[in-house]
CSV table of C-alpha atoms in Angstrom, one decimal:
chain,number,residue,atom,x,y,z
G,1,UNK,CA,-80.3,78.6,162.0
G,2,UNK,CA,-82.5,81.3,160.2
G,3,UNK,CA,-84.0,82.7,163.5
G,4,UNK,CA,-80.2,83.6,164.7
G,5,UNK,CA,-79.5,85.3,161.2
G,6,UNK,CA,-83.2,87.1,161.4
G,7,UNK,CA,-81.9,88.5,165.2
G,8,UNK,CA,-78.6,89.5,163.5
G,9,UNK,CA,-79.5,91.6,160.6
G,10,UNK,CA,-81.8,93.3,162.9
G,11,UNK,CA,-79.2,94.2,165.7
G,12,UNK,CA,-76.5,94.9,162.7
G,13,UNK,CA,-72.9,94.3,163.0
G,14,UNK,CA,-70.3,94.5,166.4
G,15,UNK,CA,-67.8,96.9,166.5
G,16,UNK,CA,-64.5,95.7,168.9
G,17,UNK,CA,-61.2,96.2,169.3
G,18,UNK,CA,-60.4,93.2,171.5
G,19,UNK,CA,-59.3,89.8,169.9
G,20,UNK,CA,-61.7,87.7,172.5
G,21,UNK,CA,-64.9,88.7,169.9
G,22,UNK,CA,-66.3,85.1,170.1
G,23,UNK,CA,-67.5,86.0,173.5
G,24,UNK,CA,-69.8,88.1,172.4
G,25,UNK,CA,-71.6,86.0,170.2
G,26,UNK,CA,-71.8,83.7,172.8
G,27,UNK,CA,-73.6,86.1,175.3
G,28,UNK,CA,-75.9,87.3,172.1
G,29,UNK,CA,-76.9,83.0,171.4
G,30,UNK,CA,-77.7,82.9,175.2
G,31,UNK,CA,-79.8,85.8,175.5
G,32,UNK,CA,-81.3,85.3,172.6
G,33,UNK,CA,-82.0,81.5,173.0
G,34,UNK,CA,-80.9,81.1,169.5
G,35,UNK,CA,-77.5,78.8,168.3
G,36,UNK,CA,-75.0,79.4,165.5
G,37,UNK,CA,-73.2,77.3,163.8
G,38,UNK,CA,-70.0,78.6,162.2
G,39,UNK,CA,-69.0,82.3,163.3
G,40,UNK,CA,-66.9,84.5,160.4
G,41,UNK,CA,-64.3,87.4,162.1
G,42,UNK,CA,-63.1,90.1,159.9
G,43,UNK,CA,-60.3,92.5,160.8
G,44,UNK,CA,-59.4,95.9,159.7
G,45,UNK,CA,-55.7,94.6,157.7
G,46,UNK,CA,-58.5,92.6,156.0
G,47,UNK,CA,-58.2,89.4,157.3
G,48,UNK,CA,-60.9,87.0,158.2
G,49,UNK,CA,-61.3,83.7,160.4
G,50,UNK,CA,-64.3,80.7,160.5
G,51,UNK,CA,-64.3,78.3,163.1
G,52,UNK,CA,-66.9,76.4,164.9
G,53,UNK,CA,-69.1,77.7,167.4
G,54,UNK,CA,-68.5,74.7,169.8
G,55,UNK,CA,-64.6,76.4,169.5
G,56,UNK,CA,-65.9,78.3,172.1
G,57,UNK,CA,-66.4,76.8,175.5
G,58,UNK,CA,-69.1,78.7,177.7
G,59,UNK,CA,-68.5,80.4,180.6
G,60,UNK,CA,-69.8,83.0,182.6
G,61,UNK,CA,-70.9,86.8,182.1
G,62,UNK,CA,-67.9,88.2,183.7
G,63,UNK,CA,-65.0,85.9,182.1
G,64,UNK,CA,-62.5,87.7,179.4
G,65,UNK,CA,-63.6,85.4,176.8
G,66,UNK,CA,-61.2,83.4,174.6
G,67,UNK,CA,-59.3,84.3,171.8
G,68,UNK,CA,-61.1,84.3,168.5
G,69,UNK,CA,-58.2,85.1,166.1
G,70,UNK,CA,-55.1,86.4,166.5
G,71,UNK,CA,-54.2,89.7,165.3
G,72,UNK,CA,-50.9,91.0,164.0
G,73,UNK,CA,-50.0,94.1,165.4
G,74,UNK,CA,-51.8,97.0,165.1
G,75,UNK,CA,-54.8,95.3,163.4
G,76,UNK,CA,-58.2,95.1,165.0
G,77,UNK,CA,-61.5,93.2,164.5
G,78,UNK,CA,-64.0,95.4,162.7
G,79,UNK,CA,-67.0,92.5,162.4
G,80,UNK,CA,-68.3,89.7,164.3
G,81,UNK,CA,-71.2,87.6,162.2
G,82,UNK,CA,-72.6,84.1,162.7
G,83,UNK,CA,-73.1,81.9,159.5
G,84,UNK,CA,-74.9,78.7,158.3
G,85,UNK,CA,-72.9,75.7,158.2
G,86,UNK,CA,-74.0,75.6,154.7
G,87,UNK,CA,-72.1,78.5,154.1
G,88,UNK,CA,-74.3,80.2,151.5
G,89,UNK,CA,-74.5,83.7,152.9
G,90,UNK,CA,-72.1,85.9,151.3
G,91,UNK,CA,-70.3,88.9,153.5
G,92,UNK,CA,-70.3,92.2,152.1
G,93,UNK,CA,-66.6,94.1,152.8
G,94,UNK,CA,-66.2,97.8,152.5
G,95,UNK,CA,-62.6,99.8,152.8
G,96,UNK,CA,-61.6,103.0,153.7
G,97,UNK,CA,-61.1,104.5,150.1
G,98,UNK,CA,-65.0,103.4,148.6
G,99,UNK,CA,-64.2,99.9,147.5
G,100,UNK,CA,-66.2,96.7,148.3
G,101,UNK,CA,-67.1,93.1,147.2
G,102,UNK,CA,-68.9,90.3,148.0
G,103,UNK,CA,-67.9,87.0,149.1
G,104,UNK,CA,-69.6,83.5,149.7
G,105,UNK,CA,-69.0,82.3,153.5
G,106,UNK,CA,-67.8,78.3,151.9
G,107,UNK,CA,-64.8,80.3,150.3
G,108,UNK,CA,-63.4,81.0,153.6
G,109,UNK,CA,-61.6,77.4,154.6
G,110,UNK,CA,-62.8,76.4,158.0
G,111,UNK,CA,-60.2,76.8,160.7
G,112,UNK,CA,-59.5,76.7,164.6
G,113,UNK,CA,-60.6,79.6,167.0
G,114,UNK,CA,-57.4,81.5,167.5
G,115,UNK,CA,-55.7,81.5,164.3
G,116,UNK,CA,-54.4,84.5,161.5
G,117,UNK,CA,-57.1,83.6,159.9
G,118,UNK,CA,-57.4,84.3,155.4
G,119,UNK,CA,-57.0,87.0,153.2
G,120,UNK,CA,-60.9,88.2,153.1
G,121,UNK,CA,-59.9,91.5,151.4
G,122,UNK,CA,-56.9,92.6,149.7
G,123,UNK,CA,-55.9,95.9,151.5
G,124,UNK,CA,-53.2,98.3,149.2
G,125,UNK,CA,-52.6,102.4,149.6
G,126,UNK,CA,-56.0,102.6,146.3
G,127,UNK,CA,-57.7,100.5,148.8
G,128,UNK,CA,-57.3,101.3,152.0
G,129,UNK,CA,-57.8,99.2,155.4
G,130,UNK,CA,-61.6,97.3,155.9
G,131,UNK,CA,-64.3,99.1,157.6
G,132,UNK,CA,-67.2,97.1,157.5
G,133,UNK,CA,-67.9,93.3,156.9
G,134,UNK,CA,-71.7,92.0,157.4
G,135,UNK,CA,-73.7,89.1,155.7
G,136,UNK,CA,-76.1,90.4,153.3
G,137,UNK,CA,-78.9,89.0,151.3
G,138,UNK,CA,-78.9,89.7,147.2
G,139,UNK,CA,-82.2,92.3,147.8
G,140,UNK,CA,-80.0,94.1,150.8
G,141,UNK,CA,-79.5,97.4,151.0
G,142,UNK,CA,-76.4,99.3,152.3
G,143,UNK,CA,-75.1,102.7,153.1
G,144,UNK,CA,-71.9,104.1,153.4
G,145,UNK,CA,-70.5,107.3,155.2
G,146,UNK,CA,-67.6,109.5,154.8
G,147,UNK,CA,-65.8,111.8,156.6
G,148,UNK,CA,-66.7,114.8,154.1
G,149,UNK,CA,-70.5,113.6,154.8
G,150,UNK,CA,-71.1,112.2,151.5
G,151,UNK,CA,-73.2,109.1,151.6
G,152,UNK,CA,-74.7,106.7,149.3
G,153,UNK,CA,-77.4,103.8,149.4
G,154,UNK,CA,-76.9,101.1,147.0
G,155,UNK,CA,-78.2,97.7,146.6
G,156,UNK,CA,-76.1,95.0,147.1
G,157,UNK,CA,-77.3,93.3,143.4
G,158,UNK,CA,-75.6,95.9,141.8
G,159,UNK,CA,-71.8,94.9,143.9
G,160,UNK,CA,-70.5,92.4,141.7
G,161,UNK,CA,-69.3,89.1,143.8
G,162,UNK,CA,-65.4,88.5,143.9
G,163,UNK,CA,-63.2,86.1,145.4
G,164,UNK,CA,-61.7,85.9,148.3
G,165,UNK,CA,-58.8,88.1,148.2
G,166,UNK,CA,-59.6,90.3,145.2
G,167,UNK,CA,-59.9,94.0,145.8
G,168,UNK,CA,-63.5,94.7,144.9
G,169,UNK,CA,-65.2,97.4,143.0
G,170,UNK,CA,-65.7,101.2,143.6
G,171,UNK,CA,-68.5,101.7,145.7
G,172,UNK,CA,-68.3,105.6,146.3
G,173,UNK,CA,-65.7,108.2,145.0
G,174,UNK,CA,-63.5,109.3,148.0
G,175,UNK,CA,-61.3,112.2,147.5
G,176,UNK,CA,-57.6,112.3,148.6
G,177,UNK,CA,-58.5,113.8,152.0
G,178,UNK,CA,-61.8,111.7,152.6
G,179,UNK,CA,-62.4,108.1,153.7
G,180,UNK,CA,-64.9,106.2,154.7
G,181,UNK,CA,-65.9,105.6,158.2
G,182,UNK,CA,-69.0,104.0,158.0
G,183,UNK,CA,-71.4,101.1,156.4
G,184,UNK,CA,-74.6,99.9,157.9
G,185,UNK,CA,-77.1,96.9,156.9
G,186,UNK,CA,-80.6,99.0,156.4
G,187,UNK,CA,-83.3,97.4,157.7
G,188,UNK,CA,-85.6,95.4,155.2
G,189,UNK,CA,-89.0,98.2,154.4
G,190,UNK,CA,-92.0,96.5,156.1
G,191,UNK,CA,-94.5,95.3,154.1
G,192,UNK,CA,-97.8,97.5,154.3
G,193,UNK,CA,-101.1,95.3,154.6
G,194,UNK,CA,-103.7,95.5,152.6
């Protein structure tokens, strides 16, 4: 529920390059004592899976995990991120060459653990391959990285929200030799008491 997606935004997104993600969702639920419902896999080709949590059966610390979507060669996962059954969250994806767009979770059909998954974001050579995928909120904040270290901090109301396999907007102007190679979730400011 909400306590899980509160735990989430705060520890930002996973990073792996193996295809067993769901394990580590599992191992975050348990030592978090939190449960998610639906968990939302995005890969850098620009694919994305949803399954169920109860897909994945528990086991212990040391076992390889299971396979949380199968990936086509040379693709990896870039983002791991639980989601309401509801499905009301939207996921913010961000490509190599400065574009992104937003998405609502229920657009992505429901499938089985272990499958190709959906088009989440249509990749091309103006494009490039995904980055970054995280949920986001509409008063969310991002920031983006390049390799030229030019960096921008937006707000997520100004991304306009797309469909499922569009290309998105332009979020920052990479040159021919530049690309992007990272966006982060900032932290909500804390409100000051008074």
């Amino acid at each position: 529920g909400e306590e899980f997606h509160q735990a989430w935004r705060a520890h930002g997104r996973m990073l792996a390059e193996e295809p067993a993600f769901a394990r580590y969702i599992r191992r975050y639920e348990q030592h978090h004592r939190v449960r998610a419902d639906y968990q939302n896999g995005d890969t850098h080709d620009g694919m994305a899976v949803r399954f169920l949590e109860t897909d994945v059966r528990p086991m212990g610390r040391a076992a390889r995990g299971v396979r949380g979507v199968n990936l086509r060669k040379g693709d990896y996962v870039v983002a791991v991120c639980a989601v309401s059954k509801e499905g009301n969250e939207k996921i913010l994806s961000v490509s190599e060459k400065g574009f992104g767009k937003q998405t609502q979770v229920n657009s992505y059909r429901l499938t089985k653990r272990g499958g190709i998954g959906v088009i989440n974001m249509k990749t091309t050579d103006k494009t490039g391959k995904v980055v970054a995928a995280f949920p986001v909120e509409d008063d969310s904040e991002i920031m983006i990285i390049t390799q030229q270290a030019k960096l921008i901090r937006l707000g997520v109301d100004k991304i306009r929200e797309t469909g499922r396999s569009a290309q998105g907007v332009t979020l920052i102007k990479c040159g021919d030799d530049d690309l992007v190679t990272s966006a982060s979730l900032l932290a909500a400011p804390e409100e000051e008491d008074e």
